Amino acid sequence: MMNSATPTAELGLRRAQVRLSLILLTVMAATMLAVGVLSRSRWLEARLVALEVDRFRRNIEHCMNRGLYLEFEDRLLLREIPRADYSQGGVFFLGTSALKWALQTWEITPDQRPYVADYGIGASDHRQQLQFIRFLAEQRGFLQAGARTHLVLGAYWTMGMRADPESFFGPLWERYGLYSYDPDRGIQSAGGPRWLAWLREERARTASFLAGLANRTARLAATSAGLRLTPTERIDAAKARERARRQRIEGWQEPLAEQMAALESQIRYVRRHQAQVTVVLVPTRAAYRDQPLPRVYRQEVTRLCQRLAVPLVDLSELLREDEFWDMNHSNYAGIRKTHTVLMAMASEHLRQVGLWPKRWSRYAAR
């Protein structure tokens, strides 16, 4: 009896294991499908962005402006650049975080987006920005439209120092295996067959989406508990002056000279491709303006633009002290000001090249 029952029991166990495996595979497939759908959902993105903008407006937390991704730069690398068509030209804003968070890109309409783009990358210097432009031009056809393309280079005093390539810029490019980065050779696409590139992109988008959800949850929990997300957010003018006084930077002269040379190389590189270029000195807190490096940086950028006959727009004193979120970035009131000025610059160029229809009259240059 025992011998005859054992095969039956084993068969039942195997069937149960098969059923369980099929259930698990079905759940995994359904989960992956759901994540894939959600990571592409414009409906979900619109609601998350609206929530974050509202919290920014109410002075609860700074808006990271990241769409469905972990951070702003993920959205740039995983969606904006791969989908871009540079053949018609447009206006592209480049710089560090003080520039990337100077535009309300959530207000740029779908028919404007092909021609107006925020390509800011945080924690970067002028040398790294030059590498970024070269990558876009040489591997993506960024400057192919010549004079129909206008680059607005945001200049902020922290770009006068050497940014450690291992702190953010380098890991950003290598994060998902889509690119490689070398401090001397710059940025390279990972290469490989198209199916492998597609697989990497899908994996990257999904990973960034899930990480973004986790990060949003953590930020919501922290702010609900009354915790600050960054040390200097909502800092007043008096505390900003004290912090700037303690933050004195030594030995900045040599790095500044290197970064000014890199900024000049950026300008000359863009002009060799017949594209147009403007430099914008982005808003700076009063606490920094009389510090040695920020003061000399502003002077050197001004001299360079005069020497090369490059248009310079100085917005360094545009904002009041109560229009900054922290030591380097504007709050909701401040970004409304910078966005209006920068979009007026964009509209002027796009009208000249026939890419700005009359219905886009909101940001008419004044």
Short mmCIF file of N, CA and C in Angstrom, two decimals, residues 17 73-74 123 137 140 145 184 207 304 332 343:
data_model
loop_
_atom_site.label_atom_id
_atom_site.label_comp_id
_atom_site.label_asym_id
_atom_site.label_seq_id
_atom_site.Cartn_x
_atom_site.Cartn_y
_atom_site.Cartn_z
N GLN A 17 3.59 22.11 -7.25
CA GLN A 17 4.75 22.96 -7.50
C GLN A 17 4.64 23.67 -8.84
N GLU A 73 18.04 64.77 -13.71
CA GLU A 73 19.01 64.31 -14.70
C GLU A 73 18.63 62.95 -15.30
N ASP A 74 17.97 62.11 -14.53
CA ASP A 74 17.49 60.84 -15.10
C ASP A 74 16.48 61.11 -16.20
N ALA A 123 25.75 69.97 -10.01
CA ALA A 123 27.11 69.67 -9.53
C ALA A 123 28.11 69.50 -10.66
N ALA A 137 26.78 66.94 -29.52
CA ALA A 137 27.05 67.33 -30.90
C ALA A 137 27.61 66.18 -31.73
N ARG A 140 24.96 62.81 -31.05
CA ARG A 140 23.51 62.98 -31.16
C ARG A 140 23.09 64.01 -32.21
N ALA A 145 21.66 71.94 -36.79
CA ALA A 145 20.82 72.98 -37.41
C ALA A 145 21.53 74.32 -37.48
N ASP A 184 38.95 62.52 -18.75
CA ASP A 184 39.73 63.09 -19.84
C ASP A 184 39.07 62.91 -21.20
N ALA A 207 13.96 51.10 -13.34
CA ALA A 207 14.72 51.28 -12.10
C ALA A 207 14.59 52.70 -11.58
N LEU A 304 35.25 87.83 -20.42
CA LEU A 304 35.31 86.83 -21.49
C LEU A 304 34.24 87.11 -22.54
N TYR A 332 9.61 79.25 -5.18
CA TYR A 332 8.57 79.31 -6.20
C TYR A 332 8.44 80.72 -6.78
N MET A 343 12.32 82.45 -20.81
CA MET A 343 11.39 82.13 -21.88
C MET A 343 11.23 83.29 -22.86
#
